[in-house]
Short mmCIF file of N, CA and C in Angstrom, two decimals:
data_model
loop_
_atom_site.label_atom_id
_atom_site.label_comp_id
_atom_site.label_asym_id
_atom_site.label_seq_id
_atom_site.Cartn_x
_atom_site.Cartn_y
_atom_site.Cartn_z
N UNK C 22 3.49 -14.71 5.53
CA UNK C 22 2.96 -13.41 5.17
C UNK C 22 3.82 -12.77 4.08
N UNK C 23 5.14 -12.96 4.17
CA UNK C 23 6.03 -12.38 3.17
C UNK C 23 5.80 -13.00 1.80
N UNK C 24 5.50 -14.31 1.75
CA UNK C 24 5.26 -14.96 0.47
C UNK C 24 4.04 -14.35 -0.21
N UNK C 25 3.01 -14.10 0.55
CA UNK C 25 1.81 -13.46 0.00
C UNK C 25 2.15 -12.06 -0.49
N UNK C 26 2.90 -11.31 0.31
CA UNK C 26 3.31 -9.97 -0.09
C UNK C 26 4.15 -9.98 -1.34
N UNK C 27 5.05 -10.93 -1.46
CA UNK C 27 5.93 -11.00 -2.63
C UNK C 27 5.13 -11.30 -3.88
N UNK C 28 4.07 -12.07 -3.75
CA UNK C 28 3.26 -12.41 -4.92
C UNK C 28 2.34 -11.29 -5.35
N UNK C 29 2.05 -10.34 -4.47
CA UNK C 29 1.05 -9.33 -4.81
C UNK C 29 1.62 -8.07 -5.45
N UNK C 30 2.93 -7.87 -5.40
CA UNK C 30 3.48 -6.68 -6.05
C UNK C 30 3.74 -7.00 -7.51
N UNK C 31 3.24 -6.19 -8.36
CA UNK C 31 3.44 -6.35 -9.78
C UNK C 31 4.15 -5.12 -10.29
N UNK C 32 5.23 -5.32 -11.01
CA UNK C 32 5.94 -4.16 -11.53
C UNK C 32 5.13 -3.54 -12.66
N UNK C 33 5.53 -2.37 -13.07
CA UNK C 33 4.81 -1.66 -14.12
C UNK C 33 4.79 -2.43 -15.43
N UNK C 34 5.77 -3.27 -15.67
CA UNK C 34 5.81 -4.01 -16.93
C UNK C 34 5.18 -5.38 -16.81
N UNK C 35 4.57 -5.69 -15.66
CA UNK C 35 3.86 -6.95 -15.52
C UNK C 35 4.64 -8.02 -14.79
N UNK C 36 5.88 -7.77 -14.43
CA UNK C 36 6.67 -8.75 -13.68
C UNK C 36 6.37 -8.60 -12.20
N UNK C 37 6.63 -9.68 -11.45
CA UNK C 37 6.44 -9.58 -10.01
C UNK C 37 7.72 -9.11 -9.36
N UNK C 38 7.59 -8.51 -8.17
CA UNK C 38 8.72 -8.02 -7.39
C UNK C 38 8.47 -8.41 -5.96
N UNK C 39 9.31 -8.05 -5.04
CA UNK C 39 9.16 -8.44 -3.64
C UNK C 39 8.46 -7.37 -2.83
N UNK C 40 7.16 -7.26 -2.95
CA UNK C 40 6.36 -6.33 -2.15
C UNK C 40 4.90 -6.55 -2.46
N UNK C 41 4.02 -5.70 -1.92
CA UNK C 41 2.61 -5.79 -2.27
C UNK C 41 1.99 -4.42 -2.26
N UNK C 42 0.74 -4.26 -2.73
CA UNK C 42 0.14 -2.96 -2.95
C UNK C 42 -1.17 -2.71 -2.23
N UNK C 43 -1.71 -1.44 -2.17
CA UNK C 43 -2.91 -1.02 -1.46
C UNK C 43 -3.53 0.25 -2.01
N UNK C 44 -4.77 0.69 -1.57
CA UNK C 44 -5.45 1.87 -2.13
C UNK C 44 -5.82 2.90 -1.09
N UNK C 45 -6.23 4.09 -1.58
CA UNK C 45 -6.51 5.18 -0.67
C UNK C 45 -7.83 5.84 -0.99
N UNK C 46 -8.29 6.71 -0.12
CA UNK C 46 -9.52 7.42 -0.38
C UNK C 46 -9.34 8.41 -1.52
N UNK C 47 -10.43 8.77 -2.15
CA UNK C 47 -10.34 9.75 -3.24
C UNK C 47 -10.06 11.13 -2.69
N UNK C 48 -9.72 12.06 -3.59
CA UNK C 48 -9.41 13.42 -3.18
C UNK C 48 -10.58 14.11 -2.51
N UNK C 49 -11.80 13.60 -2.74
CA UNK C 49 -12.98 14.21 -2.15
C UNK C 49 -13.21 13.76 -0.72
N UNK C 50 -12.59 12.64 -0.33
CA UNK C 50 -12.80 12.14 1.01
C UNK C 50 -11.89 12.87 1.99
N UNK C 51 -12.30 12.88 3.23
CA UNK C 51 -11.52 13.55 4.28
C UNK C 51 -10.22 12.78 4.53
N UNK C 52 -9.11 13.46 4.56
CA UNK C 52 -7.83 12.84 4.85
C UNK C 52 -7.48 13.14 6.30
N UNK C 53 -7.16 12.10 7.05
CA UNK C 53 -6.85 12.25 8.47
C UNK C 53 -5.36 12.04 8.71
N UNK C 54 -4.93 12.38 9.90
CA UNK C 54 -3.54 12.18 10.29
C UNK C 54 -3.33 10.73 10.72
N UNK C 55 -2.14 10.20 10.50
CA UNK C 55 -1.85 8.84 10.93
C UNK C 55 -1.53 8.80 12.42
N UNK C 56 -0.81 9.78 12.92
CA UNK C 56 -0.46 9.87 14.35
C UNK C 56 -0.04 8.53 14.92
N UNK C 57 0.82 7.85 14.20
CA UNK C 57 1.28 6.54 14.66
C UNK C 57 2.76 6.55 14.89
N UNK C 58 3.33 5.39 14.79
CA UNK C 58 4.75 5.18 15.03
C UNK C 58 5.51 5.33 13.71
N UNK C 59 6.71 5.87 13.77
CA UNK C 59 7.53 6.03 12.57
C UNK C 59 8.36 4.79 12.34
N UNK C 60 8.26 4.24 11.12
CA UNK C 60 9.12 3.14 10.69
C UNK C 60 10.35 3.74 10.05
N UNK C 61 11.52 3.31 10.49
CA UNK C 61 12.80 3.78 9.94
C UNK C 61 13.47 2.62 9.23
N UNK C 62 13.38 2.60 7.90
CA UNK C 62 14.09 1.60 7.12
C UNK C 62 15.40 2.18 6.62
N UNK C 63 16.16 1.40 5.91
CA UNK C 63 17.44 1.88 5.37
C UNK C 63 17.22 2.93 4.29
N UNK C 64 16.11 2.81 3.56
CA UNK C 64 15.88 3.68 2.40
C UNK C 64 14.71 4.65 2.54
N UNK C 65 13.85 4.42 3.52
CA UNK C 65 12.67 5.27 3.67
C UNK C 65 12.14 5.25 5.09
N UNK C 66 11.31 6.25 5.37
CA UNK C 66 10.57 6.28 6.63
C UNK C 66 9.09 6.43 6.28
N UNK C 67 8.23 6.00 7.19
CA UNK C 67 6.81 6.24 7.03
C UNK C 67 6.14 6.16 8.38
N UNK C 68 5.03 6.90 8.51
CA UNK C 68 4.23 6.89 9.72
C UNK C 68 3.20 5.76 9.62
N UNK C 69 3.35 4.77 10.49
CA UNK C 69 2.41 3.65 10.52
C UNK C 69 1.20 4.09 11.33
N UNK C 70 -0.01 3.94 10.79
CA UNK C 70 -1.21 4.36 11.53
C UNK C 70 -1.28 3.74 12.92
N UNK C 71 -1.78 4.52 13.85
CA UNK C 71 -1.85 4.12 15.25
C UNK C 71 -2.63 2.83 15.46
N UNK C 72 -3.63 2.56 14.63
CA UNK C 72 -4.43 1.35 14.81
C UNK C 72 -3.62 0.07 14.56
N UNK C 73 -2.46 0.19 13.91
CA UNK C 73 -1.63 -0.96 13.60
C UNK C 73 -0.55 -1.10 14.69
N UNK C 74 -0.96 -1.65 15.81
CA UNK C 74 -0.10 -1.69 16.99
C UNK C 74 0.88 -2.85 17.00
N UNK C 75 0.60 -3.89 16.23
CA UNK C 75 1.47 -5.06 16.22
C UNK C 75 2.40 -5.01 15.00
N UNK C 76 3.68 -4.96 15.27
CA UNK C 76 4.65 -4.98 14.18
C UNK C 76 4.95 -6.44 13.85
N UNK C 77 4.89 -6.76 12.56
CA UNK C 77 5.21 -8.11 12.12
C UNK C 77 6.62 -8.14 11.57
N UNK C 78 6.78 -8.72 10.41
CA UNK C 78 8.08 -8.78 9.77
C UNK C 78 8.58 -7.37 9.49
N UNK C 79 9.88 -7.17 9.68
CA UNK C 79 10.47 -5.86 9.42
C UNK C 79 11.93 -6.06 9.06
N UNK C 80 12.37 -5.37 8.00
CA UNK C 80 13.79 -5.29 7.70
C UNK C 80 14.04 -3.89 7.14
N UNK C 81 15.17 -3.65 6.50
CA UNK C 81 15.48 -2.31 6.02
C UNK C 81 14.57 -1.82 4.90
N UNK C 82 13.91 -2.74 4.18
CA UNK C 82 13.07 -2.36 3.04
C UNK C 82 11.59 -2.65 3.24
N UNK C 83 11.23 -3.44 4.23
CA UNK C 83 9.85 -3.91 4.36
C UNK C 83 9.37 -3.81 5.80
N UNK C 84 8.07 -3.50 5.93
CA UNK C 84 7.42 -3.56 7.24
C UNK C 84 6.03 -4.15 7.06
N UNK C 85 5.66 -5.00 8.00
CA UNK C 85 4.31 -5.53 8.09
C UNK C 85 3.79 -5.17 9.47
N UNK C 86 2.56 -4.74 9.56
CA UNK C 86 1.96 -4.38 10.83
C UNK C 86 0.49 -4.77 10.81
N UNK C 87 -0.09 -4.95 11.98
CA UNK C 87 -1.50 -5.31 12.04
C UNK C 87 -2.15 -4.71 13.28
N UNK C 88 -3.46 -4.71 13.27
CA UNK C 88 -4.21 -4.28 14.45
C UNK C 88 -4.07 -5.36 15.51
N UNK C 89 -4.39 -5.02 16.74
CA UNK C 89 -4.25 -5.96 17.86
C UNK C 89 -5.00 -7.26 17.59
N UNK C 90 -6.18 -7.18 16.98
CA UNK C 90 -6.98 -8.38 16.71
C UNK C 90 -6.70 -8.99 15.33
N UNK C 91 -5.70 -8.47 14.62
CA UNK C 91 -5.30 -8.95 13.29
C UNK C 91 -6.36 -8.75 12.20
N UNK C 92 -7.37 -7.96 12.46
CA UNK C 92 -8.40 -7.74 11.44
C UNK C 92 -7.93 -6.79 10.34
N UNK C 93 -6.97 -5.93 10.66
CA UNK C 93 -6.42 -4.99 9.67
C UNK C 93 -4.92 -5.27 9.58
N UNK C 94 -4.45 -5.45 8.34
CA UNK C 94 -3.04 -5.74 8.11
C UNK C 94 -2.50 -4.81 7.04
N UNK C 95 -1.24 -4.44 7.21
CA UNK C 95 -0.59 -3.54 6.25
C UNK C 95 0.82 -4.05 5.99
N UNK C 96 1.24 -3.92 4.74
CA UNK C 96 2.64 -4.17 4.40
C UNK C 96 3.09 -3.08 3.45
N UNK C 97 4.36 -2.73 3.54
CA UNK C 97 4.95 -1.71 2.66
C UNK C 97 6.39 -2.12 2.38
N UNK C 98 6.79 -2.04 1.10
CA UNK C 98 8.13 -2.45 0.70
C UNK C 98 8.73 -1.40 -0.23
N UNK C 99 9.97 -1.03 0.06
CA UNK C 99 10.73 -0.08 -0.76
C UNK C 99 11.31 -0.80 -1.97
N UNK C 100 11.33 -0.10 -3.10
CA UNK C 100 11.97 -0.61 -4.31
C UNK C 100 12.82 0.49 -4.92
N UNK C 101 14.00 0.12 -5.41
CA UNK C 101 14.84 1.10 -6.10
C UNK C 101 14.53 1.14 -7.59
N UNK C 102 13.49 0.41 -8.01
CA UNK C 102 12.99 0.46 -9.39
C UNK C 102 11.49 0.73 -9.33
N UNK C 103 11.12 1.96 -8.99
CA UNK C 103 9.71 2.27 -8.72
C UNK C 103 8.85 2.35 -9.98
N UNK C 104 7.57 2.18 -9.77
CA UNK C 104 6.59 2.40 -10.82
C UNK C 104 6.39 3.91 -10.94
N UNK C 105 6.53 4.42 -12.14
CA UNK C 105 6.36 5.86 -12.38
C UNK C 105 4.88 6.19 -12.54
N UNK C 106 4.50 7.40 -12.17
CA UNK C 106 3.08 7.79 -12.29
C UNK C 106 2.48 7.56 -13.68
N UNK C 107 3.26 7.75 -14.72
CA UNK C 107 2.72 7.54 -16.07
C UNK C 107 2.43 6.06 -16.34
N UNK C 108 2.93 5.17 -15.49
CA UNK C 108 2.69 3.74 -15.65
C UNK C 108 1.72 3.17 -14.62
N UNK C 109 1.13 4.03 -13.78
CA UNK C 109 0.22 3.56 -12.74
C UNK C 109 -0.95 2.75 -13.30
N UNK C 110 -1.55 3.21 -14.39
CA UNK C 110 -2.71 2.52 -14.95
C UNK C 110 -2.33 1.10 -15.39
N UNK C 111 -1.18 0.97 -16.03
CA UNK C 111 -0.70 -0.34 -16.46
C UNK C 111 -0.46 -1.24 -15.24
N UNK C 112 0.11 -0.68 -14.19
CA UNK C 112 0.34 -1.41 -12.95
C UNK C 112 -0.99 -1.92 -12.39
N UNK C 113 -1.98 -1.04 -12.35
CA UNK C 113 -3.30 -1.41 -11.82
C UNK C 113 -3.94 -2.50 -12.67
N UNK C 114 -3.79 -2.40 -13.99
CA UNK C 114 -4.34 -3.44 -14.87
C UNK C 114 -3.70 -4.80 -14.59
N UNK C 115 -2.39 -4.81 -14.35
CA UNK C 115 -1.70 -6.06 -14.02
C UNK C 115 -2.18 -6.64 -12.69
N UNK C 116 -2.42 -5.77 -11.72
CA UNK C 116 -2.95 -6.24 -10.43
C UNK C 116 -4.33 -6.85 -10.61
N UNK C 117 -5.17 -6.23 -11.42
CA UNK C 117 -6.53 -6.74 -11.64
C UNK C 117 -6.50 -8.14 -12.22
N UNK C 118 -5.55 -8.43 -13.10
CA UNK C 118 -5.42 -9.76 -13.67
C UNK C 118 -5.10 -10.77 -12.57
N UNK C 119 -4.21 -10.39 -11.67
CA UNK C 119 -3.82 -11.28 -10.57
C UNK C 119 -4.95 -11.49 -9.57
N UNK C 120 -5.84 -10.52 -9.44
CA UNK C 120 -6.91 -10.58 -8.44
C UNK C 120 -8.27 -10.70 -9.12
N UNK C 121 -8.34 -11.52 -10.16
CA UNK C 121 -9.57 -11.60 -10.94
C UNK C 121 -10.77 -12.13 -10.17
N UNK C 122 -10.54 -12.79 -9.03
CA UNK C 122 -11.67 -13.28 -8.22
C UNK C 122 -12.24 -12.18 -7.33
N UNK C 123 -11.61 -11.01 -7.33
CA UNK C 123 -12.07 -9.85 -6.55
C UNK C 123 -12.81 -8.86 -7.45
N UNK C 124 -13.65 -8.05 -6.85
CA UNK C 124 -14.25 -6.92 -7.56
C UNK C 124 -13.32 -5.74 -7.36
N UNK C 125 -12.85 -5.18 -8.47
CA UNK C 125 -11.88 -4.08 -8.41
C UNK C 125 -12.55 -2.75 -8.69
N UNK C 126 -12.17 -1.74 -7.93
CA UNK C 126 -12.59 -0.37 -8.23
C UNK C 126 -11.57 0.23 -9.20
N UNK C 127 -11.90 1.35 -9.76
CA UNK C 127 -10.95 2.05 -10.62
C UNK C 127 -9.81 2.57 -9.77
N UNK C 128 -8.61 2.59 -10.31
CA UNK C 128 -7.48 3.16 -9.55
C UNK C 128 -7.72 4.62 -9.24
N UNK C 129 -7.24 5.03 -8.08
CA UNK C 129 -7.30 6.44 -7.69
C UNK C 129 -5.87 6.96 -7.70
N UNK C 130 -5.64 7.96 -8.51
CA UNK C 130 -4.30 8.52 -8.65
C UNK C 130 -4.29 9.94 -8.13
N UNK C 131 -3.36 10.20 -7.23
CA UNK C 131 -3.20 11.52 -6.62
C UNK C 131 -1.72 11.88 -6.76
N UNK C 132 -1.36 12.47 -7.89
CA UNK C 132 0.03 12.83 -8.14
C UNK C 132 0.93 11.62 -8.19
N UNK C 133 1.81 11.48 -7.21
CA UNK C 133 2.76 10.37 -7.16
C UNK C 133 2.26 9.18 -6.36
N UNK C 134 0.96 9.11 -6.11
CA UNK C 134 0.38 8.03 -5.32
C UNK C 134 -0.78 7.40 -6.08
N UNK C 135 -0.87 6.08 -6.01
CA UNK C 135 -2.00 5.39 -6.61
C UNK C 135 -2.50 4.33 -5.63
N UNK C 136 -3.81 4.19 -5.57
CA UNK C 136 -4.43 3.14 -4.79
C UNK C 136 -5.47 2.44 -5.64
N UNK C 137 -5.67 1.15 -5.36
CA UNK C 137 -6.70 0.37 -6.02
C UNK C 137 -7.34 -0.51 -4.96
N UNK C 138 -8.66 -0.45 -4.88
CA UNK C 138 -9.39 -1.23 -3.87
C UNK C 138 -10.03 -2.45 -4.52
N UNK C 139 -9.93 -3.58 -3.81
CA UNK C 139 -10.51 -4.84 -4.23
C UNK C 139 -11.40 -5.35 -3.11
N UNK C 140 -12.51 -5.98 -3.49
CA UNK C 140 -13.41 -6.56 -2.50
C UNK C 140 -13.74 -7.98 -2.92
N UNK C 141 -13.72 -8.86 -1.95
CA UNK C 141 -14.14 -10.25 -2.15
C UNK C 141 -14.91 -10.64 -0.91
N UNK C 142 -16.24 -10.75 -1.06
CA UNK C 142 -17.09 -11.07 0.09
C UNK C 142 -17.04 -9.95 1.10
N UNK C 143 -16.68 -10.27 2.32
CA UNK C 143 -16.62 -9.28 3.41
C UNK C 143 -15.21 -8.75 3.64
N UNK C 144 -14.28 -9.10 2.76
CA UNK C 144 -12.89 -8.66 2.91
C UNK C 144 -12.53 -7.65 1.82
N UNK C 145 -11.79 -6.63 2.21
CA UNK C 145 -11.32 -5.61 1.27
C UNK C 145 -9.80 -5.56 1.32
N UNK C 146 -9.23 -5.14 0.20
CA UNK C 146 -7.80 -4.93 0.11
C UNK C 146 -7.56 -3.68 -0.71
N UNK C 147 -6.72 -2.82 -0.22
CA UNK C 147 -6.33 -1.64 -0.96
C UNK C 147 -4.84 -1.72 -1.21
N UNK C 148 -4.49 -1.82 -2.48
CA UNK C 148 -3.08 -1.86 -2.88
C UNK C 148 -2.64 -0.45 -3.19
N UNK C 149 -1.39 -0.13 -2.88
CA UNK C 149 -0.91 1.22 -3.12
C UNK C 149 0.49 1.24 -3.72
N UNK C 150 0.78 2.35 -4.39
CA UNK C 150 2.10 2.63 -4.93
C UNK C 150 2.41 4.09 -4.63
N UNK C 151 3.61 4.33 -4.13
CA UNK C 151 4.08 5.70 -3.88
C UNK C 151 5.38 5.89 -4.65
N UNK C 152 5.37 6.79 -5.61
CA UNK C 152 6.57 7.10 -6.39
C UNK C 152 7.30 8.23 -5.67
N UNK C 153 8.55 7.98 -5.28
CA UNK C 153 9.33 8.99 -4.58
C UNK C 153 10.27 9.73 -5.53
N UNK C 154 10.98 8.99 -6.35
CA UNK C 154 11.84 9.56 -7.39
C UNK C 154 12.30 8.43 -8.31
N UNK C 155 13.19 8.73 -9.24
CA UNK C 155 13.63 7.74 -10.23
C UNK C 155 14.22 6.48 -9.60
N UNK C 156 14.72 6.59 -8.38
CA UNK C 156 15.36 5.43 -7.75
C UNK C 156 14.71 5.04 -6.44
N UNK C 157 13.44 5.38 -6.28
CA UNK C 157 12.78 5.00 -5.04
C UNK C 157 11.27 5.08 -5.08
N UNK C 158 10.65 4.05 -4.58
CA UNK C 158 9.21 4.01 -4.45
C UNK C 158 8.83 2.98 -3.40
N UNK C 159 7.60 3.03 -2.97
CA UNK C 159 7.10 2.09 -1.97
C UNK C 159 5.77 1.54 -2.49
N UNK C 160 5.59 0.23 -2.36
CA UNK C 160 4.34 -0.41 -2.72
C UNK C 160 3.91 -1.29 -1.57
N UNK C 161 2.62 -1.48 -1.45
CA UNK C 161 2.13 -2.32 -0.37
C UNK C 161 0.64 -2.50 -0.41
N UNK C 162 0.08 -2.94 0.72
CA UNK C 162 -1.36 -3.18 0.78
C UNK C 162 -1.89 -3.04 2.19
N UNK C 163 -3.16 -2.77 2.25
CA UNK C 163 -3.94 -2.84 3.48
C UNK C 163 -5.00 -3.90 3.24
N UNK C 164 -5.18 -4.81 4.18
CA UNK C 164 -6.25 -5.80 4.12
C UNK C 164 -7.12 -5.58 5.35
N UNK C 165 -8.44 -5.55 5.15
CA UNK C 165 -9.35 -5.18 6.23
C UNK C 165 -10.77 -5.64 5.92
N UNK C 166 -11.60 -5.76 6.96
CA UNK C 166 -13.00 -6.10 6.73
C UNK C 166 -13.73 -4.94 6.04
N UNK C 167 -14.65 -5.27 5.15
CA UNK C 167 -15.44 -4.24 4.47
C UNK C 167 -16.12 -3.35 5.51
N UNK C 168 -16.52 -3.91 6.64
CA UNK C 168 -17.19 -3.14 7.69
C UNK C 168 -16.30 -2.03 8.25
N UNK C 169 -14.99 -2.12 8.10
CA UNK C 169 -14.07 -1.10 8.60
C UNK C 169 -13.50 -0.23 7.48
N UNK C 170 -14.06 -0.32 6.28
CA UNK C 170 -13.50 0.37 5.12
C UNK C 170 -13.36 1.88 5.33
N UNK C 171 -14.36 2.53 5.83
CA UNK C 171 -14.31 3.99 6.00
C UNK C 171 -13.16 4.37 6.94
N UNK C 172 -13.06 3.68 8.05
CA UNK C 172 -12.01 3.97 9.04
C UNK C 172 -10.61 3.71 8.47
N UNK C 173 -10.41 2.57 7.85
CA UNK C 173 -9.09 2.19 7.35
C UNK C 173 -8.69 3.04 6.15
N UNK C 174 -9.59 3.22 5.21
CA UNK C 174 -9.25 3.96 3.99
C UNK C 174 -8.88 5.41 4.29
N UNK C 175 -9.42 5.96 5.35
CA UNK C 175 -9.07 7.33 5.73
C UNK C 175 -7.62 7.44 6.20
N UNK C 176 -7.00 6.33 6.57
CA UNK C 176 -5.62 6.32 7.07
C UNK C 176 -4.58 6.14 5.96
N UNK C 177 -5.00 5.64 4.83
CA UNK C 177 -4.04 5.23 3.81
C UNK C 177 -3.31 6.42 3.18
N UNK C 178 -4.03 7.40 2.68
CA UNK C 178 -3.35 8.52 2.00
C UNK C 178 -2.44 9.31 2.96
N UNK C 179 -2.86 9.59 4.18
CA UNK C 179 -1.92 10.26 5.09
C UNK C 179 -0.64 9.43 5.30
N UNK C 180 -0.79 8.12 5.39
CA UNK C 180 0.39 7.29 5.54
C UNK C 180 1.27 7.39 4.30
N UNK C 181 0.67 7.32 3.13
CA UNK C 181 1.45 7.42 1.89
C UNK C 181 2.18 8.74 1.81
N UNK C 182 1.50 9.81 2.17
CA UNK C 182 2.11 11.13 2.10
C UNK C 182 3.18 11.35 3.18
N UNK C 183 3.23 10.44 4.16
CA UNK C 183 4.27 10.54 5.19
C UNK C 183 5.58 9.88 4.76
N UNK C 184 5.55 9.13 3.66
CA UNK C 184 6.74 8.40 3.21
C UNK C 184 7.81 9.39 2.76
N UNK C 185 8.99 9.19 3.28
CA UNK C 185 10.14 10.03 2.92
C UNK C 185 11.31 9.11 2.56
N UNK C 186 11.96 9.42 1.45
CA UNK C 186 13.14 8.68 1.05
C UNK C 186 14.34 9.21 1.81
N UNK C 187 15.20 8.32 2.23
CA UNK C 187 16.42 8.71 2.94
C UNK C 187 17.54 8.98 1.94
#
């Protein structure tokens, strides 16, 4: 799982890094509370949505979690060289090149947060970037069935907004 995550994070300049990305609902969609468990890493904390009950790989910079049936998976990784909001579009363009077999939606940018949704068949992936400051950001992804898109996508932005740098 970590190898896949490491391959999916693309830095703002087009290089790969050790993490992966995900997307969120637009500003017009209802944002819900995550009401889940708090992940405490060395550099950041975040509220993991309650539906992600199984914790996978975890260290001071990375967490992977999934639903009980593994149909929904999430990963988030801290970086001390974050993608800045002014570079979000470039980051999204680089991700689209890597995921050319997927249908990509336009990136959704909400201040210091960006999400991009990809669909391939019945599977969806939302990659995300959260810019915290000049020396901190988090990138990751949610992977889920298209049939659960409304439920899962409503959890992404609240989770992103729960991220706090230590």
